[in-house]
CSV table of C-alpha atoms and ligand atoms in Angstrom, one decimal:
chain,number,residue,atom,x,y,z
A,86,MET,CA,-0.1,71.8,-22.5
A,87,ALA,CA,-0.5,68.2,-21.3
A,88,ASN,CA,-4.0,66.8,-21.6
A,89,VAL,CA,-4.2,63.2,-20.5
A,90,ILE,CA,-7.0,60.6,-20.6
A,91,ILE,CA,-7.0,57.7,-18.1
A,92,VAL,CA,-9.2,54.7,-19.0
A,93,GLY,CA,-9.6,51.1,-17.8
A,94,THR,CA,-8.4,48.4,-20.1
A,95,GLN,CA,-10.3,45.4,-18.7
A,96,TRP,CA,-13.8,45.1,-17.2
A,97,GLY,CA,-13.5,48.0,-14.8
A,98,ASP,CA,-12.1,48.0,-11.2
A,99,GLU,CA,-8.5,48.3,-12.5
A,100,GLY,CA,-7.6,50.9,-9.8
A,101,LYS,CA,-8.3,54.0,-11.8
A,102,GLY,CA,-9.3,56.0,-8.7
A,103,LYS,CA,-5.9,55.7,-7.2
A,104,LEU,CA,-4.1,56.5,-10.5
A,105,VAL,CA,-6.3,59.6,-11.1
A,106,ASP,CA,-5.8,60.8,-7.5
A,107,LEU,CA,-2.0,60.5,-8.0
A,108,MET,CA,-1.9,62.1,-11.4
A,109,THR,CA,-4.1,64.9,-10.2
A,110,GLU,CA,-1.1,66.3,-8.5
A,111,PHE,CA,0.2,67.3,-12.0
A,112,ALA,CA,-3.1,68.5,-13.5
A,113,HIS,CA,-5.2,71.6,-12.9
A,114,VAL,CA,-8.5,70.3,-14.2
A,115,ILE,CA,-10.1,66.8,-13.7
A,116,VAL,CA,-13.0,65.7,-15.8
A,117,ARG,CA,-15.2,62.7,-15.2
A,118,PHE,CA,-16.7,61.9,-18.6
A,119,GLN,CA,-19.1,58.9,-18.7
A,120,GLY,CA,-21.0,56.4,-16.6
A,121,GLY,CA,-22.7,57.5,-13.4
A,122,SER,CA,-23.2,56.1,-9.9
A,123,ASN,CA,-22.4,52.6,-11.2
A,124,ALA,CA,-18.8,53.5,-10.9
A,125,GLY,CA,-16.9,53.1,-7.6
A,126,HIS,CA,-13.5,54.8,-7.6
A,127,THR,CA,-11.5,54.0,-4.4
A,128,VAL,CA,-9.0,56.5,-3.2
A,129,VAL,CA,-7.0,56.0,0.0
A,130,VAL,CA,-5.3,59.0,1.7
A,131,GLY,CA,-3.5,58.1,4.9
A,132,ASP,CA,-5.9,56.0,7.0
A,133,ARG,CA,-9.0,57.5,5.2
A,134,LYS,CA,-10.7,55.6,2.4
A,135,PHE,CA,-13.1,57.3,0.0
A,136,ILE,CA,-15.3,55.7,-2.7
A,137,PHE,CA,-16.4,58.1,-5.3
A,138,HIS,CA,-19.3,57.1,-7.5
A,139,GLN,CA,-19.8,60.4,-9.4
A,140,LEU,CA,-17.4,63.0,-8.1
A,141,PRO,CA,-14.1,63.2,-10.0
A,142,SER,CA,-11.4,61.5,-7.9
A,143,GLY,CA,-9.4,64.9,-8.0
A,144,ILE,CA,-11.8,66.4,-5.5
A,145,LEU,CA,-9.4,65.5,-2.6
A,146,ARG,CA,-6.8,68.0,-3.7
A,147,ASP,CA,-6.7,71.7,-3.2
A,148,ASN,CA,-6.8,74.3,-6.1
A,149,LYS,CA,-8.1,71.9,-8.7
A,150,LEU,CA,-11.1,72.4,-10.9
A,151,CYS,CA,-13.3,69.2,-11.0
A,152,ILE,CA,-15.8,68.8,-13.8
A,153,ILE,CA,-18.5,66.4,-14.6
A,154,GLY,CA,-19.1,66.3,-18.4
A,155,SER,CA,-22.2,65.9,-20.5
A,156,GLY,CA,-21.6,62.2,-21.0
A,157,VAL,CA,-22.3,61.3,-17.4
A,158,VAL,CA,-25.8,60.3,-16.2
A,159,LEU,CA,-26.2,62.1,-13.0
A,160,ASP,CA,-28.0,60.7,-9.9
A,161,PRO,CA,-28.7,63.8,-7.9
A,162,ALA,CA,-29.5,62.1,-4.6
A,163,THR,CA,-26.2,60.2,-4.5
A,164,LEU,CA,-24.2,63.0,-5.9
A,165,LEU,CA,-25.4,65.4,-3.2
A,166,GLU,CA,-24.6,62.7,-0.6
A,167,GLU,CA,-21.1,62.6,-1.9
A,168,ILE,CA,-20.8,66.3,-2.0
A,169,ASP,CA,-22.0,66.5,1.7
A,170,GLU,CA,-19.6,63.7,2.7
A,171,VAL,CA,-16.5,65.3,1.2
A,172,LYS,CA,-17.5,68.7,2.6
A,173,GLY,CA,-18.0,67.2,6.0
A,174,LYS,CA,-14.4,65.9,5.8
A,175,GLY,CA,-13.0,69.3,4.9
A,176,PHE,CA,-12.7,69.0,1.2
A,177,LEU,CA,-14.5,71.0,-1.5
A,178,ALA,CA,-14.5,74.1,0.7
A,179,ASN,CA,-14.9,76.3,-2.3
A,180,ASP,CA,-18.0,75.4,-4.4
A,181,ASP,CA,-16.4,77.0,-7.5
A,182,ALA,CA,-14.1,74.0,-7.6
A,183,LEU,CA,-16.9,71.8,-9.0
A,184,LEU,CA,-18.7,72.3,-12.3
A,185,ILE,CA,-21.3,70.0,-13.8
A,186,SER,CA,-22.3,70.1,-17.4
A,187,GLU,CA,-25.8,71.7,-17.9
A,188,GLU,CA,-26.2,69.0,-20.6
A,189,ALA,CA,-25.6,66.0,-18.2
A,190,GLN,CA,-28.6,63.7,-18.2
A,191,ILE,CA,-30.4,63.1,-14.9
A,192,VAL,CA,-31.2,59.6,-13.5
A,193,PHE,CA,-34.7,59.3,-11.9
A,194,PRO,CA,-36.0,56.6,-9.6
A,195,TYR,CA,-38.0,55.2,-12.5
A,196,HIS,CA,-34.8,54.4,-14.3
A,197,LYS,CA,-33.6,52.4,-11.4
A,198,ARG,CA,-36.9,50.5,-11.0
A,199,ILE,CA,-37.0,49.7,-14.7
A,200,ASP,CA,-33.3,48.5,-14.5
A,201,VAL,CA,-34.0,46.2,-11.6
A,202,ALA,CA,-37.3,44.9,-12.9
A,203,ARG,CA,-35.8,44.1,-16.3
A,204,GLU,CA,-33.0,42.2,-14.8
A,205,ARG,CA,-35.4,40.2,-12.7
A,206,ARG,CA,-37.4,39.3,-15.8
A,207,LYS,CA,-34.3,38.3,-17.7
A,208,GLY,CA,-33.5,35.5,-15.2
A,209,ALA,CA,-30.5,33.5,-16.3
A,210,HIS,CA,-29.8,36.1,-19.1
A,211,LYS,CA,-29.5,39.0,-16.8
A,212,ILE,CA,-26.6,41.4,-17.4
A,213,GLY,CA,-25.8,41.7,-13.7
A,214,THR,CA,-26.2,45.5,-13.7
A,215,THR,CA,-25.5,47.6,-10.7
A,216,GLY,CA,-29.2,48.5,-10.5
A,217,ARG,CA,-28.4,52.2,-10.6
A,218,GLY,CA,-30.7,52.9,-13.6
A,219,ILE,CA,-27.7,53.5,-16.0
A,220,GLY,CA,-29.1,51.7,-19.1
A,221,PRO,CA,-32.6,53.2,-18.9
A,222,ALA,CA,-31.1,56.7,-18.4
A,223,TYR,CA,-28.9,56.4,-21.4
A,224,GLU,CA,-31.8,55.0,-23.4
A,225,ASP,CA,-33.8,58.2,-22.7
A,226,LYS,CA,-30.9,60.3,-23.8
A,227,ILE,CA,-30.6,58.5,-27.1
A,228,SER,CA,-34.4,58.4,-27.7
A,229,ARG,CA,-34.4,62.2,-26.9
A,230,MET,CA,-36.7,62.0,-23.9
A,231,GLY,CA,-34.0,62.6,-21.3
A,232,ILE,CA,-34.1,65.3,-18.7
A,233,ARG,CA,-30.9,67.3,-18.4
A,234,LEU,CA,-29.5,69.3,-15.5
A,235,ILE,CA,-30.4,72.5,-17.3
A,236,ASP,CA,-34.0,71.3,-17.5
A,237,LEU,CA,-34.1,70.7,-13.7
A,238,THR,CA,-33.3,74.3,-13.0
A,239,ASP,CA,-36.2,75.6,-15.1
A,240,GLU,CA,-39.5,74.9,-13.4
A,241,GLU,CA,-41.7,75.2,-16.5
A,242,VAL,CA,-39.5,73.0,-18.7
A,243,PHE,CA,-39.1,70.5,-16.0
A,244,ARG,CA,-42.8,70.3,-15.3
A,245,ASP,CA,-43.6,69.6,-18.9
A,246,LYS,CA,-40.8,67.1,-19.5
A,247,LEU,CA,-41.5,65.1,-16.3
A,248,GLU,CA,-45.2,64.9,-17.0
A,249,ARG,CA,-44.6,63.4,-20.5
A,250,ASN,CA,-41.8,61.1,-19.3
A,251,LEU,CA,-43.7,59.9,-16.2
A,252,GLU,CA,-46.8,59.0,-18.3
A,253,GLU,CA,-44.7,56.7,-20.4
A,254,LYS,CA,-42.6,55.3,-17.6
A,255,ASN,CA,-45.6,54.5,-15.4
A,256,PHE,CA,-47.2,52.7,-18.3
A,257,CYS,CA,-44.0,50.7,-18.8
A,258,LEU,CA,-43.6,49.9,-15.1
A,259,THR,CA,-47.2,48.9,-14.4
A,260,HIS,CA,-48.2,47.3,-17.7
A,261,GLN,CA,-45.0,45.7,-19.0
A,262,LEU,CA,-42.9,45.1,-16.0
A,263,GLN,CA,-45.6,44.4,-13.4
A,264,ASP,CA,-44.1,46.8,-11.0
A,265,GLU,CA,-45.3,50.0,-9.3
A,266,GLY,CA,-45.4,53.5,-10.8
A,267,PHE,CA,-44.4,56.8,-9.3
A,268,SER,CA,-46.4,59.8,-8.1
A,269,TYR,CA,-45.8,62.9,-10.2
A,270,GLN,CA,-45.9,65.5,-7.5
A,271,GLU,CA,-43.5,63.7,-5.2
A,272,LEU,CA,-40.9,63.3,-7.9
A,273,PHE,CA,-41.5,66.9,-9.1
A,274,ASP,CA,-40.9,68.3,-5.6
A,275,GLN,CA,-37.9,66.1,-4.9
A,276,TYR,CA,-36.1,66.8,-8.2
A,277,ARG,CA,-36.9,70.5,-8.1
A,278,ALA,CA,-35.2,70.7,-4.8
A,279,TYR,CA,-32.2,68.8,-6.3
A,280,GLY,CA,-32.2,71.3,-9.2
A,281,GLU,CA,-32.1,74.2,-6.7
A,282,ARG,CA,-29.0,72.7,-5.0
A,283,LEU,CA,-27.2,71.5,-8.1
A,284,GLY,CA,-28.0,74.6,-10.1
A,285,ARG,CA,-25.1,76.1,-8.2
A,286,TYR,CA,-22.6,73.9,-10.1
A,287,ALA,CA,-24.3,73.9,-13.5
A,288,ALA,CA,-22.2,75.3,-16.3
A,289,ASN,CA,-21.2,75.2,-19.9
A,290,THR,CA,-18.3,72.9,-19.1
A,291,SER,CA,-17.0,72.7,-22.7
A,292,LEU,CA,-16.4,76.4,-22.5
A,293,ALA,CA,-14.8,76.2,-19.1
A,294,ILE,CA,-12.4,73.3,-20.1
A,295,ASN,CA,-11.4,74.9,-23.4
A,296,HIS,CA,-10.8,78.1,-21.6
A,297,GLU,CA,-8.5,76.4,-19.2
A,298,ILE,CA,-6.7,74.7,-22.0
A,299,GLU,CA,-6.2,78.0,-23.8
A,300,LYS,CA,-4.6,79.3,-20.6
A,301,GLY,CA,-2.1,76.4,-20.8
A,302,LYS,CA,-3.6,74.4,-17.9
A,303,ASP,CA,-3.3,70.6,-17.8
A,304,VAL,CA,-6.4,68.6,-18.0
A,305,LEU,CA,-6.9,65.0,-16.8
A,306,PHE,CA,-9.9,63.1,-18.1
A,307,GLU,CA,-11.0,60.3,-15.7
A,308,GLY,CA,-12.7,57.3,-17.3
A,309,ALA,CA,-15.1,55.0,-15.5
A,310,GLN,CA,-15.7,51.2,-16.0
A,311,GLY,CA,-13.4,49.6,-18.5
A,312,THR,CA,-12.9,49.1,-22.3
A,313,LEU,CA,-14.5,45.6,-22.3
A,314,LEU,CA,-17.7,47.2,-20.9
A,315,ASP,CA,-17.8,49.7,-23.8
A,316,VAL,CA,-21.3,49.6,-25.4
A,317,ASP,CA,-19.7,49.4,-28.9
A,318,HIS,CA,-16.5,47.5,-28.4
A,319,GLY,CA,-17.0,45.4,-25.3
A,320,THR,CA,-18.5,42.0,-24.6
A,321,TYR,CA,-21.9,43.1,-25.8
A,322,PRO,CA,-24.6,42.7,-24.5
A,323,TYR,CA,-22.8,42.2,-21.2
A,324,VAL,CA,-21.6,45.8,-21.1
A,325,THR,CA,-22.5,49.1,-19.6
A,326,SER,CA,-24.5,51.6,-21.6
A,327,SER,CA,-21.8,54.2,-22.3
A,328,ASN,CA,-18.7,54.5,-24.4
A,329,THR,CA,-15.9,53.8,-22.0
A,330,VAL,CA,-13.0,54.3,-24.5
A,331,ALA,CA,-10.8,57.3,-24.6
A,332,ALA,CA,-12.5,59.0,-27.5
A,333,SER,CA,-15.6,59.4,-25.3
A,334,ALA,CA,-13.7,61.9,-23.2
A,335,CYS,CA,-13.6,64.4,-26.0
A,336,VAL,CA,-17.3,64.0,-26.8
A,337,SER,CA,-18.4,64.4,-23.2
A,338,ALA,CA,-16.0,67.3,-22.4
A,339,GLY,CA,-16.7,69.1,-25.6
A,340,VAL,CA,-13.0,69.2,-26.4
A,341,GLY,CA,-11.4,68.7,-29.9
A,342,ILE,CA,-9.5,65.4,-30.3
A,343,ARG,CA,-6.3,67.3,-31.2
A,344,LYS,CA,-6.1,68.6,-27.7
A,345,ILE,CA,-5.1,65.2,-26.2
A,346,GLU,CA,-1.5,64.2,-25.8
A,347,ARG,CA,-1.4,61.0,-23.8
A,348,ILE,CA,-3.8,58.2,-23.1
A,349,ILE,CA,-3.0,56.0,-20.1
A,350,GLY,CA,-4.6,52.6,-19.9
A,351,VAL,CA,-4.9,51.3,-16.3
A,352,THR,CA,-4.4,47.5,-16.2
A,353,LYS,CA,-4.7,45.2,-13.2
A,354,ALA,CA,-1.8,42.6,-13.1
A,355,TYR,CA,-4.6,39.9,-13.3
A,356,THR,CA,-8.2,40.2,-14.5
A,357,THR,CA,-11.5,40.7,-12.6
A,358,ARG,CA,-15.1,41.1,-13.7
A,359,VAL,CA,-18.3,41.8,-11.8
A,360,GLY,CA,-21.6,40.9,-13.3
A,361,SER,CA,-22.4,38.4,-16.0
A,362,GLY,CA,-20.7,37.8,-19.4
A,363,PRO,CA,-17.7,36.1,-21.0
A,364,PHE,CA,-14.4,36.0,-19.2
A,365,PRO,CA,-12.0,33.6,-20.9
A,366,THR,CA,-9.3,33.5,-18.2
A,367,GLU,CA,-11.7,33.2,-15.3
A,368,LEU,CA,-10.4,30.9,-12.4
A,369,SER,CA,-13.2,29.1,-10.6
A,370,ASP,CA,-10.7,27.4,-8.3
A,371,ALA,CA,-8.6,28.0,-5.2
A,372,THR,CA,-6.3,30.4,-7.2
A,373,GLY,CA,-9.3,32.5,-8.1
A,374,ASP,CA,-10.4,32.5,-4.4
A,375,HIS,CA,-6.8,33.5,-3.4
A,376,LEU,CA,-6.8,36.4,-5.8
A,377,ARG,CA,-10.2,37.6,-4.6
A,378,ALA,CA,-9.1,37.4,-0.9
A,379,SER,CA,-5.6,38.9,-1.4
A,380,GLY,CA,-6.8,41.6,-3.8
A,381,GLY,CA,-9.9,42.5,-1.8
A,382,GLU,CA,-11.9,41.9,-4.9
A,383,PHE,CA,-15.4,43.0,-3.9
A,384,GLY,CA,-17.4,45.5,-5.9
A,385,ALA,CA,-16.9,49.1,-4.6
A,386,THR,CA,-20.5,50.0,-5.6
A,387,THR,CA,-22.5,46.8,-4.9
A,388,GLY,CA,-20.2,44.8,-2.7
A,389,ARG,CA,-20.5,41.8,-5.0
A,390,PRO,CA,-17.6,39.4,-5.1
A,391,ARG,CA,-15.6,39.9,-8.3
A,392,ARG,CA,-14.8,37.1,-10.6
A,393,CYS,CA,-11.0,36.7,-10.8
A,394,GLY,CA,-8.7,35.2,-13.4
A,395,TRP,CA,-5.2,35.4,-15.1
A,396,PHE,CA,-4.0,38.4,-17.0
A,397,ASP,CA,-5.4,38.3,-20.5
A,398,ALA,CA,-3.1,40.0,-23.0
A,399,VAL,CA,-5.6,39.6,-25.8
A,400,VAL,CA,-8.1,41.8,-23.9
A,401,VAL,CA,-5.5,44.5,-23.1
A,402,ARG,CA,-4.1,44.5,-26.6
A,403,HIS,CA,-7.7,45.1,-27.8
A,404,ALA,CA,-8.0,47.9,-25.3
A,405,ALA,CA,-4.6,49.4,-26.4
A,406,ARG,CA,-5.8,49.7,-30.0
A,407,LEU,CA,-9.3,50.9,-29.2
A,408,ASN,CA,-8.1,53.7,-26.9
A,409,GLY,CA,-4.8,54.5,-28.8
A,410,LEU,CA,-2.9,54.0,-25.5
A,411,THR,CA,0.4,55.8,-25.2
A,412,ASP,CA,1.1,54.3,-21.7
A,413,LEU,CA,0.1,51.5,-19.4
A,414,ALA,CA,-0.3,51.8,-15.6
A,415,LEU,CA,0.0,48.4,-14.0
A,416,THR,CA,-1.9,48.0,-10.7
A,417,LYS,CA,-2.0,45.4,-7.9
A,418,LEU,CA,1.2,43.6,-8.9
A,419,ASP,CA,1.7,43.0,-5.1
A,420,VAL,CA,-1.4,40.8,-5.0
A,421,LEU,CA,0.4,38.1,-7.1
A,422,GLY,CA,3.1,37.6,-4.5
A,423,GLY,CA,3.2,34.1,-3.0
A,424,LEU,CA,1.9,32.2,-6.0
A,425,GLU,CA,4.3,29.6,-7.2
A,426,LYS,CA,3.3,29.8,-10.9
A,427,LEU,CA,1.7,32.6,-12.8
A,428,ARG,CA,0.0,32.5,-16.2
A,429,ILE,CA,-0.6,35.1,-18.9
A,430,CYS,CA,-3.0,34.5,-21.7
A,431,THR,CA,-1.4,35.2,-25.1
A,432,ALA,CA,-4.1,34.0,-27.5
A,433,TYR,CA,-7.3,31.8,-27.6
A,434,LYS,CA,-8.1,28.5,-29.2
A,435,TYR,CA,-11.5,28.0,-30.7
A,436,ARG,CA,-12.4,24.9,-32.6
A,437,GLY,CA,-8.8,24.2,-33.4
A,438,ASN,CA,-8.0,27.7,-34.6
A,439,THR,CA,-5.8,30.2,-32.8
A,440,ILE,CA,-7.3,33.6,-32.2
A,441,THR,CA,-5.1,36.6,-31.4
A,442,GLU,CA,-7.6,39.4,-31.6
A,443,TYR,CA,-10.6,39.7,-29.2
A,444,PRO,CA,-13.6,38.2,-31.1
A,445,ALA,CA,-16.9,40.0,-31.5
A,446,SER,CA,-19.0,36.9,-31.4
A,447,LEU,CA,-20.5,36.1,-28.0
A,448,PRO,CA,-20.4,32.3,-28.6
A,449,VAL,CA,-16.7,32.5,-29.5
A,450,GLN,CA,-16.0,34.7,-26.5
A,451,GLU,CA,-17.8,32.1,-24.3
A,452,GLY,CA,-16.4,29.0,-25.9
A,453,CYS,CA,-12.7,29.9,-26.5
A,454,GLU,CA,-9.9,28.4,-24.5
A,455,PRO,CA,-7.0,30.6,-23.3
A,456,VAL,CA,-3.5,29.8,-24.5
A,457,TYR,CA,-1.1,30.5,-21.6
A,458,GLU,CA,2.5,31.3,-21.1
A,459,GLU,CA,3.6,30.1,-17.7
A,460,LEU,CA,6.1,32.0,-15.5
A,461,SER,CA,7.5,31.5,-12.0
A,462,GLY,CA,6.2,33.6,-9.2
A,463,TRP,CA,7.9,35.4,-6.3
A,464,GLU,CA,7.6,35.1,-2.5
A,465,GLU,CA,8.9,38.5,-1.5
A,466,ASP,CA,6.6,41.3,-0.2
A,467,ILE,CA,7.0,44.0,-2.9
A,468,SER,CA,4.6,46.5,-1.6
A,469,LEU,CA,7.3,49.1,-0.7
A,470,VAL,CA,9.6,48.7,-3.6
A,471,LYS,CA,10.4,51.9,-5.4
A,472,ASP,CA,12.6,50.9,-8.4
A,473,MET,CA,12.1,48.4,-11.1
A,474,GLY,CA,15.6,47.0,-10.4
A,475,ASP,CA,14.6,46.1,-6.8
A,476,LEU,CA,11.7,44.0,-7.9
A,477,PRO,CA,12.4,40.2,-7.7
A,478,PRO,CA,13.6,39.0,-11.1
A,479,ASN,CA,10.5,37.0,-11.7
A,480,ALA,CA,8.3,40.0,-11.1
A,481,GLN,CA,10.4,42.0,-13.5
A,482,ARG,CA,10.0,39.2,-16.1
A,483,TYR,CA,6.2,39.2,-15.5
A,484,VAL,CA,6.0,43.0,-16.0
A,485,ARG,CA,8.2,43.0,-19.1
A,486,LEU,CA,6.2,40.2,-20.7
A,487,ILE,CA,2.9,42.2,-20.3
A,488,GLU,CA,4.6,45.2,-21.9
A,489,GLN,CA,5.8,43.1,-24.8
A,490,LEU,CA,2.5,41.3,-25.4
A,491,VAL,CA,0.4,44.5,-25.2
A,492,GLY,CA,2.9,46.6,-27.1
A,493,VAL,CA,2.6,49.6,-24.9
A,494,GLU,CA,5.2,51.0,-22.4
A,495,ILE,CA,4.4,50.8,-18.7
A,496,CYS,CA,4.7,54.2,-17.1
A,497,MET,CA,3.9,53.3,-13.5
A,498,ILE,CA,3.3,50.3,-11.3
A,499,SER,CA,1.0,50.4,-8.3
A,500,LEU,CA,1.9,48.1,-5.3
A,501,GLY,CA,-0.8,49.0,-2.8
A,502,ASP,CA,-3.7,51.3,-2.0
A,503,GLU,CA,-1.6,54.1,-0.6
A,504,ARG,CA,-0.3,57.0,-2.8
A,505,SER,CA,3.2,56.2,-1.7
A,506,GLN,CA,3.0,52.6,-2.8
A,507,THR,CA,3.7,53.5,-6.5
A,508,MET,CA,6.7,53.1,-8.7
A,509,MET,CA,6.7,56.0,-11.2
A,510,LEU,CA,8.8,54.8,-14.1
A,511,LYS,CA,8.0,57.7,-16.5
A,512,ASN,CA,5.6,60.5,-15.5
A,513,PRO,CA,3.3,61.0,-18.5
A,514,PHE,CA,2.8,64.7,-17.5
A,515,HIS,CA,6.5,65.4,-17.1
A,516,ARG,CA,7.2,64.0,-20.6
A,517,LEU,CA,5.2,66.8,-22.1
A,518,HIS,CA,6.7,69.8,-20.3
B,257,IMP,P1,-24.6,48.9,-15.4
B,257,IMP,O1,-23.6,49.9,-15.9
B,257,IMP,O2,-25.1,49.1,-14.0
B,257,IMP,O3,-25.8,48.9,-16.4
B,257,IMP,O4,-24.1,47.5,-15.5
B,257,IMP,C1,-23.7,46.8,-16.7
B,257,IMP,C2,-22.4,45.9,-16.4
B,257,IMP,O5,-21.3,46.8,-16.2
B,257,IMP,C3,-22.5,45.0,-15.2
B,257,IMP,O6,-21.8,43.8,-15.5
B,257,IMP,C4,-21.8,45.8,-14.1
B,257,IMP,O7,-21.3,44.9,-13.1
B,257,IMP,C5,-20.7,46.4,-14.9
B,257,IMP,N1,-20.2,47.6,-14.3
B,257,IMP,C6,-20.8,48.9,-14.3
B,257,IMP,N2,-20.1,49.7,-13.6
B,257,IMP,C7,-19.0,49.1,-13.3
B,257,IMP,C8,-17.8,49.5,-12.6
B,257,IMP,O8,-17.6,50.6,-12.2
B,257,IMP,N3,-16.8,48.5,-12.4
B,257,IMP,C9,-17.0,47.2,-12.8
B,257,IMP,N4,-18.1,46.8,-13.5
B,257,IMP,C10,-19.1,47.7,-13.7
């Protein structure tokens, strides 16, 4: 048995899609466990590029069971588009390869309109959401108003729930947010049709996953966003509305925590963030622009330019503890090539005090100054290197310093978008067999 969780250790966009796609070779079941269409997981296979918002990144491999857990907020329109797209390209030939939790919450157009209208009203205090209705959909789940996939498949239940929800949402949209409401019948017809199509995939996914585990199959849990966007432990309120940490995988999948063997934290060799909120190592200069251009740092979901900065070991150490990381996967090391000097943040200074653990206070997060260790860079193109020993000595030093500061071993290093551009140092799945 080798059940592995993959999570992001920064503010998302660490390159989880590629890692999950790679690791899927060793797993039988792949479970997407939180978030929704706000995520954008990029997978490159040959000259084809895929961006998955809701489908597990394992969908491109044959004979794998892909599962969407109950912790995901599901946008049926975009999910069906994704399903049609992968089918059109010859994947997901067998519909039995995809299961969606009957308990997954459904995103409606009113969630999106509320999300966008609230952001507009917040002005300078906006969170910079993806506008995909994620926060309002999770709010409905927690306030026990949410409509789940199982409800969509039952006409009577859905009719009753939608009527009660829409009454409240239309009131909120028209009276509080000065926006437009929705017509009941249109939404009902549209979502009943989605229910018809998605009902095919609806299942008790906890039962299915546990059954596979009992048979000795390996499960890979695919996180979305990143640890610093976790609603409990991130840079609140500039976070997403789900728990992005590893523990969330067990909740969403309905799997006991003792079933998990390894937890891999995906870490970009520098830091990026999209949307508002604190970012201590942000570079608002030519180096930041260089990282954005070289790393192609534009949002996979919204196309927004990502804010870029130096690697922050305080952030990743925070993530290592919150997730209980057993391994680190370092991505985009190649992007740092050509920079004469590199910096790694080891601590913060705030009003004369040194801080070594990520602070909860927003004013401290916004006002602290990074303490840097400076290293020399490298000129060589490293994108095809296969062994640690063949990396330029300065790149090796950079990698080892990250490992030492975070206190977690690096199991692989990604040096480009392609599956082949990866240095596998220790395969987390092989360690367990
Ligand atoms: P929401 O999840 O759309 O509500 O957005 C909340 C915050 O999380 C915003 O700063 C978004 O930019 C950020 N966010 C949400 N999903 C992702 C992601 O997949 N990658 C990076 N940032 C994300």
